[in-house]
Amino acid sequence: MVGIPVSPGIAIGPVFGASEQQMVVVRQKIHAADIEAQTARFEAAVLQSRKQLMKLRARLGNLPEDSQAEIAPLIDAYLQMIGPSRLIRGARKRIAERLVSAETAVWDETEAIAAAIMAMPAGDDPAGRKRRADEVREVGRRLTRNLTQTPFRSFSGLPQGAILACENLRPADAALLDPARLAGVATDEGGSDGHTAIMLRALGVPSVLGVAGLGPAVRPGDTVIVDGVAGTVIVNPTPERLAEARRAVTAFGKAQQKLALLRRLPAVTTDRKMVDLQANLEIPAELPLIAKAGAAGIGLLRSEFLFMNREGLPTEDEQTETYRSVIEAMGGDPVTIRVLDWGGEKDIEALQTEGIVPEVGDDNPALGLRGIRLLLRETDLFETQLAAILRASNAGPTRVLLPMVTNIAEVRQAREIFERVARRLRRKGERLPERLPALGIMIETPGAALSADALALEADFFAIGTNDLTMYTLAVDRGESDVADLYDPLHPAVLRLVQFATEAALRMRMPVSVCGEMAGNPKLIPLLLGLGLRSFSMNASAVPRVKQAVRSVDIDDCVRLARRVMEQSDPARIQELVMGTPT
Ligand code: PEP
Ligand code: MG
């Protein structure tokens, strides 16, 4: 099976049967006044489940015919059960008549139907009876997951060396994975620069996402090979394939060891130009990897991890402690902390349970109340985080980064709040560094990129986020497998925006870096150097490869390459010039 390679490495192991996980539903009675609200929740979950299944069904076309023949009837059966079926009618009735929550109604109705199937006369197909009961339960589980917004998977039973193969993995789920236990990941959904992909790269777990038809095609215990370089997944390989994959694992390990030797060498081009290579950090578990990778600081600390997988918001003290420990761990190398970037695919339950944001709807969350927009509206949330960063900034060089900026008013407002918080802390006797941390902005919307000259007068530095910049410029969801082939950071429109923003910063002699996934791709480094960029932040595991790329190029050659690329309007030709291969 073929998908999108998102995190390099080759893994061989048994499939973890997370789909068999039992879900615990707390039984809940409701008041008659809540019937309407519970029914509405139930209908929304039915709709969402239906959408998910239709999507799975539509993507089966990419599978070999015999696999399609096996899987399509199963998905059709699920779809039927989610239509005007006994399950749906029964659950609705339970909410209204027995006054139970939507979860309880789904659970009870599913179990009642499964029990009725099992109680039917055995006939000559007891296995078929069990299968039908399991299918009903599977639909019930999908509905419950969608109702409770719980992760699709529970990883507590993950055996050592297992491969997680499932339909979908949310970024918040990926944050719970233990890279020491998990050998590899393969999922049906997902794109190359979505946050799940970013997390998996950060953890260094070989992964292939967007593998159409994978979920229904694998069973717990199947042996699979996940090739995060080629983007392939082989289910139950032949002994020859297995031997070949084992050789590839050894070769990959040796190449990694060679790269590790670069750790202490400077990131300098052949004509002696220094380049700054820093790491992105999404979860504290990555800190040791950053030290090992030879990165010179953290160019992007995505603070979302502090708000994920928890009930309630982190307090100022709690945040201060976390930031301080990261800053101290970097031993004098700078740390750029991005304030909370909620929104889009990064829906954070804690904000919803606290009532800070409305439940994320399906309708355009990427264009809604996200990033700096949310923080400027929820100033308590913003001020708490800024205070924590300021208090921690004693521990070493720190910078503050604002996400999703689109206009200068946002930067001015944020700076006012930042300075007010600093004054308040000083009044209270807090010892802050004499010069406050620099306040920079992400350039990750076309609006920001095209206003870069004006924004350069307001901000202290730019961090170009090519992931969202590509998504918003091309109107292509970065985490969506169906349009993954259209997601192209080398599209001339994206490159022109990167160039415009970079030149605006350089004119002002203002620091500018790239911290999107582009920065971690060694093949793109010559182009970015040629555009004038000298600072990159990437997932830690990419630092050695990028350093190798930096150490093998001459800036004049890079400038010539960038000129040729920027003259092109055909993305395929750009691909050829940069990657050395036509698309
Ligand atoms: C980006 O959008 O390029 C970026 C670095 O931010 P994130 O990936 O966290 O959205
Ligand atoms: Mg972004």
Coordinates of C-alpha atoms and ligand atoms in Angstrom, one line a residue:
M1 CA 0.0 0.0 0.0
V2 CA 1.2 3.5 -0.8
G3 CA 0.9 6.7 1.2
I4 CA 2.8 9.8 2.1
P5 CA 6.1 9.3 3.8
V6 CA 6.2 11.8 6.7
S7 CA 8.9 10.6 9.0
P8 CA 11.9 8.7 7.7
G9 CA 13.0 5.3 8.9
I10 CA 11.9 1.7 8.4
A11 CA 9.9 -0.2 10.9
I12 CA 8.9 -3.8 11.1
G13 CA 6.5 -5.1 13.7
P14 CA 3.1 -6.4 14.7
V15 CA 0.1 -4.2 14.2
F16 CA -1.3 -2.8 17.5
G17 CA -5.0 -3.6 17.6
A18 CA -6.1 -0.3 19.0
S19 CA -9.4 -0.8 17.2
E20 CA -10.3 -3.6 19.7
Q21 CA -10.0 -1.2 22.6
Q22 CA -13.0 -1.2 24.9
M23 CA -14.5 2.2 25.5
V24 CA -15.8 3.0 28.9
V25 CA -18.9 5.0 28.9
V26 CA -20.1 6.6 32.1
R27 CA -23.9 6.0 32.4
Q28 CA -25.7 9.2 32.7
K29 CA -29.3 10.2 33.3
I30 CA -30.6 13.5 32.0
H31 CA -33.5 15.9 32.7
A32 CA -36.4 16.1 30.3
A33 CA -35.3 19.7 29.5
D34 CA -32.0 18.3 28.1
I35 CA -33.6 15.9 25.6
E36 CA -33.3 18.4 22.8
A37 CA -29.6 19.2 23.4
Q38 CA -28.7 15.5 23.7
T39 CA -30.6 14.6 20.6
A40 CA -28.8 17.4 18.7
R41 CA -25.4 16.0 19.9
F42 CA -26.5 12.6 18.8
E43 CA -27.5 13.8 15.3
A44 CA -24.2 15.7 15.0
A45 CA -22.3 12.5 15.8
V46 CA -24.3 10.5 13.3
L47 CA -23.6 13.1 10.6
Q48 CA -19.9 13.1 11.5
S49 CA -19.7 9.3 11.5
R50 CA -21.4 9.2 8.2
K51 CA -19.0 11.7 6.7
Q52 CA -16.0 9.7 8.0
L53 CA -17.4 6.5 6.5
M54 CA -18.2 8.1 3.1
K55 CA -14.7 9.4 3.0
L56 CA -13.3 6.0 3.7
R57 CA -15.5 4.5 1.0
A58 CA -14.5 7.1 -1.6
R59 CA -10.9 6.4 -1.0
L60 CA -11.1 2.7 -1.5
G61 CA -10.7 3.2 -5.3
N62 CA -6.9 3.5 -4.7
L63 CA -6.8 -0.1 -3.5
P64 CA -6.1 -3.2 -5.5
E65 CA -9.3 -4.8 -6.7
D66 CA -9.3 -7.8 -4.4
S67 CA -8.8 -5.6 -1.3
Q68 CA -11.6 -3.4 -2.5
A69 CA -13.9 -6.4 -2.8
E70 CA -13.1 -7.4 0.8
I71 CA -13.4 -4.0 2.4
A72 CA -16.2 -2.2 0.5
P73 CA -19.1 -4.4 1.7
L74 CA -17.9 -3.9 5.3
I75 CA -18.0 -0.1 5.0
D76 CA -21.4 -0.4 3.2
A77 CA -22.7 -2.4 6.2
Y78 CA -21.4 0.3 8.6
L79 CA -23.0 3.0 6.4
Q80 CA -26.3 1.2 6.5
M81 CA -26.2 1.0 10.2
I82 CA -25.6 4.7 10.5
G83 CA -28.6 5.4 8.2
P84 CA -32.2 5.0 9.1
S85 CA -31.5 1.8 11.1
R86 CA -32.7 0.2 14.2
L87 CA -29.6 1.4 16.0
I88 CA -30.2 5.1 15.1
R89 CA -34.0 4.9 15.8
G90 CA -33.4 3.0 19.0
A91 CA -30.8 5.4 20.4
R92 CA -33.0 8.4 19.6
K93 CA -35.9 6.8 21.4
R94 CA -33.7 5.9 24.5
I95 CA -32.7 9.6 24.8
A96 CA -36.3 10.8 24.7
E97 CA -38.0 8.0 26.6
R98 CA -35.5 6.7 29.1
L99 CA -33.9 10.1 29.7
V100 CA -30.3 9.1 29.2
S101 CA -27.4 10.9 27.6
A102 CA -26.5 10.4 24.0
E103 CA -23.5 8.3 24.9
T104 CA -25.5 6.1 27.2
A105 CA -28.3 5.7 24.6
V106 CA -25.8 4.6 21.9
W107 CA -24.1 2.2 24.2
D108 CA -27.3 0.6 25.5
E109 CA -28.8 0.3 22.0
T110 CA -25.6 -1.2 20.5
E111 CA -25.4 -3.8 23.3
A112 CA -29.1 -4.6 23.0
I113 CA -28.8 -5.2 19.2
A114 CA -25.5 -7.2 19.6
A115 CA -27.1 -9.3 22.3
A116 CA -30.2 -10.0 20.1
I117 CA -27.9 -11.1 17.3
M118 CA -26.0 -13.4 19.5
A119 CA -29.2 -14.9 20.9
M120 CA -30.5 -15.8 17.4
P121 CA -30.5 -19.5 16.7
A122 CA -27.0 -20.5 15.9
G123 CA -27.8 -22.1 12.5
D124 CA -24.7 -23.2 10.8
D125 CA -22.8 -19.8 11.0
P126 CA -21.9 -18.9 14.6
A127 CA -18.9 -17.0 13.3
G128 CA -21.1 -14.9 11.1
R129 CA -23.3 -14.1 14.1
K130 CA -20.4 -12.9 16.1
R131 CA -19.1 -10.9 13.2
R132 CA -22.4 -9.1 12.8
A133 CA -22.5 -8.3 16.5
D134 CA -19.0 -6.9 16.3
E135 CA -19.9 -4.8 13.3
V136 CA -22.8 -3.2 15.3
R137 CA -20.4 -2.6 18.2
E138 CA -17.8 -1.0 15.9
V139 CA -20.5 1.5 14.7
G140 CA -21.4 2.2 18.3
R141 CA -17.8 2.8 19.1
R142 CA -17.4 5.3 16.2
L143 CA -20.5 7.2 17.3
T144 CA -19.3 7.3 20.9
R145 CA -15.9 8.5 19.9
N146 CA -17.4 11.3 17.9
L147 CA -19.8 12.1 20.8
T148 CA -17.1 12.3 23.4
Q149 CA -14.4 13.7 21.1
T150 CA -12.1 11.1 22.7
P151 CA -9.0 10.0 20.9
F152 CA -9.6 7.3 18.4
R153 CA -7.0 5.3 20.1
S154 CA -5.9 4.4 23.6
F155 CA -2.2 3.7 23.8
S156 CA -1.9 2.3 27.2
G157 CA -1.6 -1.3 26.1
L158 CA 0.9 -0.6 23.3
P159 CA 3.4 -3.4 23.2
Q160 CA 7.1 -2.8 22.7
G161 CA 8.0 -2.6 19.0
A162 CA 4.5 -2.4 17.7
I163 CA 3.2 -0.6 14.7
L164 CA 0.2 1.7 15.1
A165 CA -2.0 1.2 12.1
C166 CA -5.3 3.1 12.2
E167 CA -7.7 5.2 10.3
N168 CA -6.8 8.6 11.8
L169 CA -4.5 10.0 14.4
R170 CA -5.1 13.4 15.9
P171 CA -2.2 15.6 16.9
A172 CA -3.3 15.3 20.5
D173 CA -3.2 11.5 20.2
A174 CA 0.2 11.6 18.7
A175 CA 1.4 13.7 21.6
L176 CA 0.6 10.7 23.9
L177 CA 2.8 8.2 21.9
D178 CA 5.9 6.9 23.5
P179 CA 8.6 6.8 20.8
A180 CA 10.6 4.3 22.9
R181 CA 7.8 1.7 22.6
L182 CA 6.4 2.5 19.2
A183 CA 8.2 1.2 16.1
G184 CA 6.2 2.9 13.4
V185 CA 2.9 4.5 12.4
A186 CA 0.6 4.2 9.4
T187 CA -2.8 5.8 9.0
D188 CA -5.5 6.1 6.3
E189 CA -5.7 9.9 6.7
G190 CA -3.3 12.8 7.1
G191 CA -1.0 14.9 5.0
S192 CA 2.7 15.6 4.9
D193 CA 2.7 18.9 6.9
G194 CA -0.3 18.4 9.3
H195 CA 0.4 18.5 13.0
T196 CA 0.2 14.8 13.3
A197 CA 3.0 14.4 10.8
I198 CA 5.0 17.1 12.6
M199 CA 4.6 15.3 15.9
L200 CA 5.7 12.0 14.4
R201 CA 8.8 13.5 12.8
A202 CA 9.5 15.2 16.1
L203 CA 9.4 11.8 17.8
G204 CA 11.5 10.2 15.1
V205 CA 8.9 7.5 14.6
P206 CA 9.0 6.1 11.0
S207 CA 5.6 6.9 9.6
V208 CA 3.5 6.8 6.5
L209 CA 0.1 8.7 6.5
G210 CA -2.7 8.9 3.9
V211 CA -2.6 5.2 3.1
A212 CA -6.0 4.7 1.5
G213 CA -7.8 1.6 2.8
L214 CA -5.2 0.7 5.4
G215 CA -7.5 0.7 8.5
P216 CA -9.9 -1.9 7.4
A217 CA -7.2 -4.0 5.7
V218 CA -5.0 -4.8 8.7
R219 CA -5.8 -6.9 11.7
P220 CA -4.2 -6.8 15.1
G221 CA -1.1 -9.0 15.1
D222 CA -0.5 -8.8 11.3
T223 CA 3.2 -8.1 10.5
V224 CA 3.7 -4.9 8.6
I225 CA 6.7 -3.0 7.2
V226 CA 6.4 0.8 7.4
D227 CA 8.9 2.5 5.1
G228 CA 8.9 6.2 6.0
V229 CA 11.3 7.0 3.2
A230 CA 9.5 5.3 0.3
G231 CA 6.1 5.9 1.7
T232 CA 5.0 2.2 1.5
V233 CA 3.3 -0.1 3.9
I234 CA 3.6 -3.9 3.3
V235 CA 1.1 -6.1 5.2
N236 CA 2.2 -9.6 6.0
P237 CA 5.3 -9.5 3.8
T238 CA 6.9 -12.6 2.2
P239 CA 10.1 -13.8 3.8
E240 CA 12.1 -12.2 1.0
R241 CA 10.5 -8.8 1.5
L242 CA 11.1 -9.2 5.3
A243 CA 14.8 -9.9 4.8
E244 CA 15.1 -7.0 2.4
A245 CA 13.4 -4.7 5.0
R246 CA 15.7 -5.9 7.7
R247 CA 18.7 -5.0 5.6
A248 CA 17.2 -1.5 5.0
V249 CA 16.7 -1.0 8.7
T250 CA 20.4 -1.7 9.3
A251 CA 21.5 0.6 6.4
F252 CA 19.3 3.4 7.7
G253 CA 20.8 3.0 11.2
K254 CA 24.3 3.2 9.8
A255 CA 23.4 6.4 7.8
Q256 CA 22.0 7.9 11.0
Q257 CA 25.2 7.1 12.9
K258 CA 27.3 8.8 10.2
L259 CA 25.1 11.9 10.4
A260 CA 25.4 12.0 14.1
L261 CA 29.2 12.7 13.6
L262 CA 28.1 16.1 12.3
R263 CA 26.8 17.1 15.7
R264 CA 29.8 19.1 16.8
L265 CA 30.7 20.6 13.4
P266 CA 29.5 24.1 12.6
A267 CA 26.7 24.8 10.1
V268 CA 28.8 26.6 7.6
T269 CA 28.8 26.7 3.8
T270 CA 31.8 25.9 1.7
D271 CA 32.4 29.7 1.3
R272 CA 32.4 30.1 5.2
K273 CA 28.9 31.7 5.7
M274 CA 27.5 30.7 9.0
V275 CA 23.9 29.4 9.1
D276 CA 21.8 29.1 12.2
L277 CA 20.1 25.7 12.7
Q278 CA 17.6 25.4 15.5
A279 CA 15.0 22.9 16.5
N280 CA 11.3 23.0 16.8
L281 CA 9.8 21.6 20.0
E282 CA 6.3 20.3 20.3
I283 CA 6.5 18.2 23.4
P284 CA 9.1 18.2 26.3
A285 CA 9.9 14.6 25.5
E286 CA 11.9 15.9 22.6
L287 CA 14.4 17.9 24.7
P288 CA 17.0 15.1 24.8
L289 CA 16.7 14.7 21.0
I290 CA 17.4 18.4 20.5
A291 CA 20.7 18.2 22.5
K292 CA 21.7 15.1 20.5
A293 CA 20.9 16.6 17.1
G294 CA 23.3 19.5 17.5
A295 CA 20.8 22.3 17.2
A296 CA 21.7 25.8 18.4
G297 CA 18.6 26.5 20.4
I298 CA 14.9 26.3 19.9
G299 CA 13.5 28.4 17.0
L300 CA 9.9 27.4 17.6
L301 CA 8.5 26.1 20.9
R302 CA 4.9 25.2 20.0
S303 CA 3.3 25.8 23.4
E304 CA 0.1 24.0 22.5
F305 CA 1.4 20.9 24.2
L306 CA 0.9 22.6 27.6
F307 CA -2.9 22.8 26.9
M308 CA -3.4 19.4 25.4
N309 CA -4.8 16.2 26.9
R310 CA -5.8 17.8 30.2
E311 CA -8.8 19.1 31.9
G312 CA -8.6 22.8 32.8
L313 CA -5.9 25.3 31.8
P314 CA -2.3 25.3 33.0
T315 CA -1.7 28.0 35.7
E316 CA 0.9 30.7 35.4
D317 CA 3.2 29.0 37.9
E318 CA 2.9 25.7 36.0
Q319 CA 3.7 27.4 32.7
T320 CA 6.6 29.3 34.2
E321 CA 8.1 26.0 35.5
T322 CA 7.8 24.4 32.1
Y323 CA 9.3 27.3 30.1
R324 CA 12.1 27.7 32.7
S325 CA 13.1 24.1 32.5
V326 CA 13.3 24.2 28.7
I327 CA 15.3 27.5 28.7
E328 CA 17.7 26.1 31.4
A329 CA 18.1 22.8 29.4
M330 CA 19.2 24.8 26.4
G331 CA 22.2 26.1 28.4
G332 CA 22.4 29.6 27.0
D333 CA 21.2 28.9 23.5
P334 CA 18.1 31.0 22.6
V335 CA 14.5 29.7 23.0
T336 CA 11.7 31.2 21.0
I337 CA 8.4 30.5 22.7
R338 CA 5.3 30.9 20.5
V339 CA 2.2 31.8 22.5
L340 CA -0.8 29.5 22.2
D341 CA -1.8 28.8 18.6
W342 CA -5.3 27.4 19.2
G343 CA -7.5 26.7 16.2
G344 CA -7.5 24.9 12.9
E345 CA -6.7 21.3 13.5
K346 CA -5.2 22.1 16.9
D347 CA -8.5 22.0 18.8
I348 CA -7.6 21.9 22.5
E349 CA -10.3 20.4 24.7
A350 CA -9.2 22.3 27.8
L351 CA -10.2 25.6 26.1
Q352 CA -13.6 24.2 25.4
T353 CA -14.3 22.7 28.8
E354 CA -13.4 26.1 30.3
G355 CA -15.8 27.7 27.9
I356 CA -13.1 29.9 26.4
V357 CA -13.9 28.9 22.9
P358 CA -17.1 27.5 21.4
E359 CA -17.0 23.8 20.3
V360 CA -15.1 23.5 17.1
G361 CA -17.5 23.2 14.3
D362 CA -16.8 21.6 11.0
D363 CA -17.2 24.9 9.2
N364 CA -13.8 26.5 8.4
P365 CA -12.0 26.4 11.8
A366 CA -8.8 27.4 10.0
L367 CA -10.3 30.7 9.1
G368 CA -11.9 31.3 12.4
L369 CA -11.0 32.5 15.9
R370 CA -7.4 31.1 16.0
G371 CA -3.9 32.1 17.1
I372 CA -3.4 35.7 18.0
R373 CA -7.1 36.5 17.3
L374 CA -8.2 34.3 20.2
L375 CA -5.5 35.6 22.5
L376 CA -6.4 39.2 21.9
R377 CA -10.0 38.4 22.8
E378 CA -9.2 36.2 25.8
T379 CA -6.7 38.5 27.4
D380 CA -6.6 36.5 30.7
L381 CA -5.3 33.5 28.8
F382 CA -2.8 35.7 26.9
E383 CA -1.6 37.6 29.9
T384 CA -1.1 34.5 32.0
Q385 CA 1.1 33.0 29.3
L386 CA 3.1 36.2 28.7
A387 CA 3.6 36.5 32.5
A388 CA 4.9 33.0 32.7
I389 CA 7.3 33.5 29.7
L390 CA 8.6 36.8 31.2
R391 CA 9.2 35.2 34.6
A392 CA 11.0 32.3 33.0
S393 CA 13.1 34.6 30.7
N394 CA 15.5 35.2 33.6
A395 CA 16.9 31.7 32.9
G396 CA 18.4 32.4 29.5
P397 CA 17.9 34.1 26.2
T398 CA 14.2 34.0 25.3
R399 CA 12.0 35.4 22.5
V400 CA 8.3 35.6 22.2
L401 CA 6.5 34.7 18.9
L402 CA 2.9 35.5 17.9
P403 CA 1.0 33.1 15.7
M404 CA -1.4 33.7 12.9
V405 CA -0.8 37.5 12.6
T406 CA -2.6 39.1 9.7
N407 CA -2.2 42.9 10.4
I408 CA -0.2 45.5 12.2
A409 CA -3.0 46.3 14.7
E410 CA -2.6 42.8 16.2
V411 CA 1.1 43.3 16.8
R412 CA 0.6 46.7 18.4
Q413 CA -2.1 45.4 20.6
A414 CA 0.0 42.4 21.6
R415 CA 3.0 44.5 22.4
E416 CA 0.9 46.8 24.6
I417 CA -0.3 43.8 26.6
F418 CA 3.2 42.4 26.7
E419 CA 4.6 45.6 28.1
R420 CA 1.7 46.0 30.5
V421 CA 2.3 42.5 31.9
A422 CA 6.0 43.2 32.3
R423 CA 5.3 46.5 34.2
R424 CA 2.9 44.7 36.5
L425 CA 5.4 41.9 37.2
R426 CA 8.1 44.5 38.0
R427 CA 5.8 46.4 40.3
K428 CA 5.2 43.1 42.2
G429 CA 9.0 42.8 42.6
E430 CA 9.6 40.1 39.9
R431 CA 13.2 40.3 38.6
L432 CA 12.9 40.5 34.8
P433 CA 15.8 40.9 32.4
E434 CA 16.6 44.5 31.7
R435 CA 15.7 44.2 28.1
L436 CA 12.4 42.4 27.5
P437 CA 12.5 39.4 25.2
A438 CA 12.1 40.3 21.5
L439 CA 8.5 40.1 20.3
G440 CA 8.3 38.5 16.8
I441 CA 5.6 37.3 14.5
M442 CA 4.9 34.2 12.4
I443 CA 4.6 35.0 8.7
E444 CA 2.2 32.2 7.9
T445 CA -0.7 33.9 6.2
P446 CA -0.6 35.5 2.7
G447 CA -1.9 38.7 4.4
A448 CA 1.1 38.8 6.7
A449 CA 3.6 38.0 3.9
L450 CA 2.3 40.7 1.6
S451 CA 2.3 43.2 4.5
A452 CA 5.8 42.2 5.6
D453 CA 7.3 45.6 4.9
A454 CA 4.7 47.2 7.2
L455 CA 4.9 44.5 9.8
A456 CA 8.7 44.8 9.8
L457 CA 8.3 48.2 11.5
E458 CA 6.2 46.6 14.3
A459 CA 7.8 43.3 15.0
D460 CA 11.3 42.5 16.3
F461 CA 11.7 39.4 14.2
F462 CA 10.0 37.2 11.6
A463 CA 9.5 33.4 11.6
I464 CA 8.2 32.2 8.3
G465 CA 5.7 29.4 8.8
T466 CA 5.6 27.8 5.4
N467 CA 3.1 25.1 6.5
D468 CA 0.2 27.4 7.0
L469 CA 1.5 29.8 4.4
T470 CA 1.3 27.0 1.8
M471 CA -2.2 26.0 3.1
Y472 CA -3.7 29.5 3.0
T473 CA -2.0 30.5 -0.3
L474 CA -3.1 27.5 -2.2
A475 CA -6.4 26.9 -0.3
V476 CA -5.2 23.3 0.4
D477 CA -5.7 21.7 3.8
R478 CA -2.2 20.7 5.1
G479 CA -3.5 17.7 6.9
E480 CA -5.9 16.4 4.3
S481 CA -4.9 13.3 2.3
D482 CA -7.4 13.9 -0.5
V483 CA -5.7 17.1 -1.6
A484 CA -2.2 16.1 -0.5
D485 CA -0.9 16.2 -4.1
L486 CA -1.9 19.9 -4.4
Y487 CA -0.1 20.9 -1.2
D488 CA 3.1 22.3 -2.7
P489 CA 5.5 24.6 -0.7
L490 CA 7.4 25.0 -4.0
H491 CA 4.5 26.5 -5.8
P492 CA 5.7 29.8 -7.2
A493 CA 3.0 31.8 -5.3
V494 CA 4.3 30.4 -2.0
L495 CA 8.0 31.1 -2.9
R496 CA 7.2 34.7 -4.0
L497 CA 5.6 35.3 -0.6
V498 CA 8.6 33.8 1.2
Q499 CA 10.9 36.0 -0.9
F500 CA 8.9 39.1 -0.3
A501 CA 8.8 38.6 3.5
T502 CA 12.5 37.7 3.6
E503 CA 13.6 40.8 1.6
A504 CA 11.4 43.0 3.8
A505 CA 13.1 41.7 6.9
L506 CA 16.6 41.9 5.4
R507 CA 16.1 45.5 4.3
M508 CA 15.3 46.4 8.0
R509 CA 18.3 44.2 9.2
M510 CA 15.7 42.3 11.2
P511 CA 16.2 38.6 12.1
V512 CA 14.2 36.3 9.9
S513 CA 14.0 32.5 9.9
V514 CA 12.0 29.7 8.4
C515 CA 10.4 27.4 10.9
G516 CA 7.9 25.5 8.7
E517 CA 8.5 22.0 7.5
M518 CA 10.3 23.3 4.4
A519 CA 13.3 24.2 6.7
G520 CA 13.7 20.5 7.6
N521 CA 14.1 19.3 4.0
P522 CA 17.7 19.3 3.0
K523 CA 16.9 19.5 -0.7
L524 CA 15.2 22.9 -0.2
I525 CA 18.0 24.5 1.8
P526 CA 20.0 25.7 -1.2
L527 CA 17.0 27.5 -2.5
L528 CA 16.2 29.1 0.8
L529 CA 19.9 30.1 1.3
G530 CA 19.7 31.6 -2.2
L531 CA 16.7 33.7 -1.2
G532 CA 18.9 35.3 1.6
L533 CA 17.7 33.2 4.5
R534 CA 20.4 32.1 7.1
S535 CA 18.3 30.8 9.9
F536 CA 16.2 27.7 10.0
S537 CA 14.3 25.8 12.7
M538 CA 13.1 22.3 12.1
N539 CA 12.3 19.0 13.8
A540 CA 15.3 17.9 15.7
S541 CA 15.9 14.7 13.8
A542 CA 16.3 16.8 10.6
V543 CA 19.1 19.0 11.9
P544 CA 22.0 16.6 10.9
R545 CA 20.7 16.1 7.4
V546 CA 20.2 19.9 6.9
K547 CA 23.6 20.6 8.4
Q548 CA 25.1 18.2 5.9
A549 CA 23.3 20.1 3.1
V550 CA 24.5 23.5 4.4
R551 CA 28.1 22.2 4.6
S552 CA 28.1 21.1 1.0
V553 CA 26.9 24.3 -0.8
D554 CA 28.3 27.6 -1.9
I555 CA 26.2 30.7 -1.4
D556 CA 26.8 32.0 -5.0
D557 CA 25.5 28.8 -6.4
C558 CA 22.5 29.0 -4.1
V559 CA 21.8 32.6 -5.3
R560 CA 22.0 31.4 -9.0
L561 CA 19.6 28.6 -8.2
A562 CA 17.2 30.9 -6.5
R563 CA 17.2 33.3 -9.5
R564 CA 16.5 30.5 -11.9
V565 CA 13.7 29.1 -9.7
M566 CA 12.1 32.5 -9.2
E567 CA 11.9 33.1 -12.9
Q568 CA 9.7 30.0 -13.3
S569 CA 6.0 29.9 -13.2
D570 CA 5.6 26.2 -13.7
P571 CA 5.6 24.3 -10.4
A572 CA 6.7 21.1 -12.1
R573 CA 9.8 22.9 -13.5
I574 CA 10.6 24.3 -10.1
Q575 CA 10.3 20.9 -8.6
E576 CA 12.8 19.7 -11.2
L577 CA 15.2 22.5 -10.5
V578 CA 15.1 22.1 -6.8
M579 CA 14.6 18.4 -6.2
G580 CA 16.4 17.2 -9.3
T581 CA 13.3 15.2 -10.4
P582 CA 10.2 16.2 -12.4
T583 CA 6.9 15.7 -10.5
Ligands
PEP1 C1 3.7 26.9 10.1 O1 2.5 27.1 10.0 O2 4.5 26.8 9.2 C2 4.2 26.7 11.5 C3 5.5 26.6 11.7 O3 3.3 26.6 12.5 P1 2.4 25.3 12.8 O4 3.0 24.2 12.0 O5 2.5 25.1 14.3 O6 1.1 25.8 12.4
MG2 MG 1.2 27.7 11.6

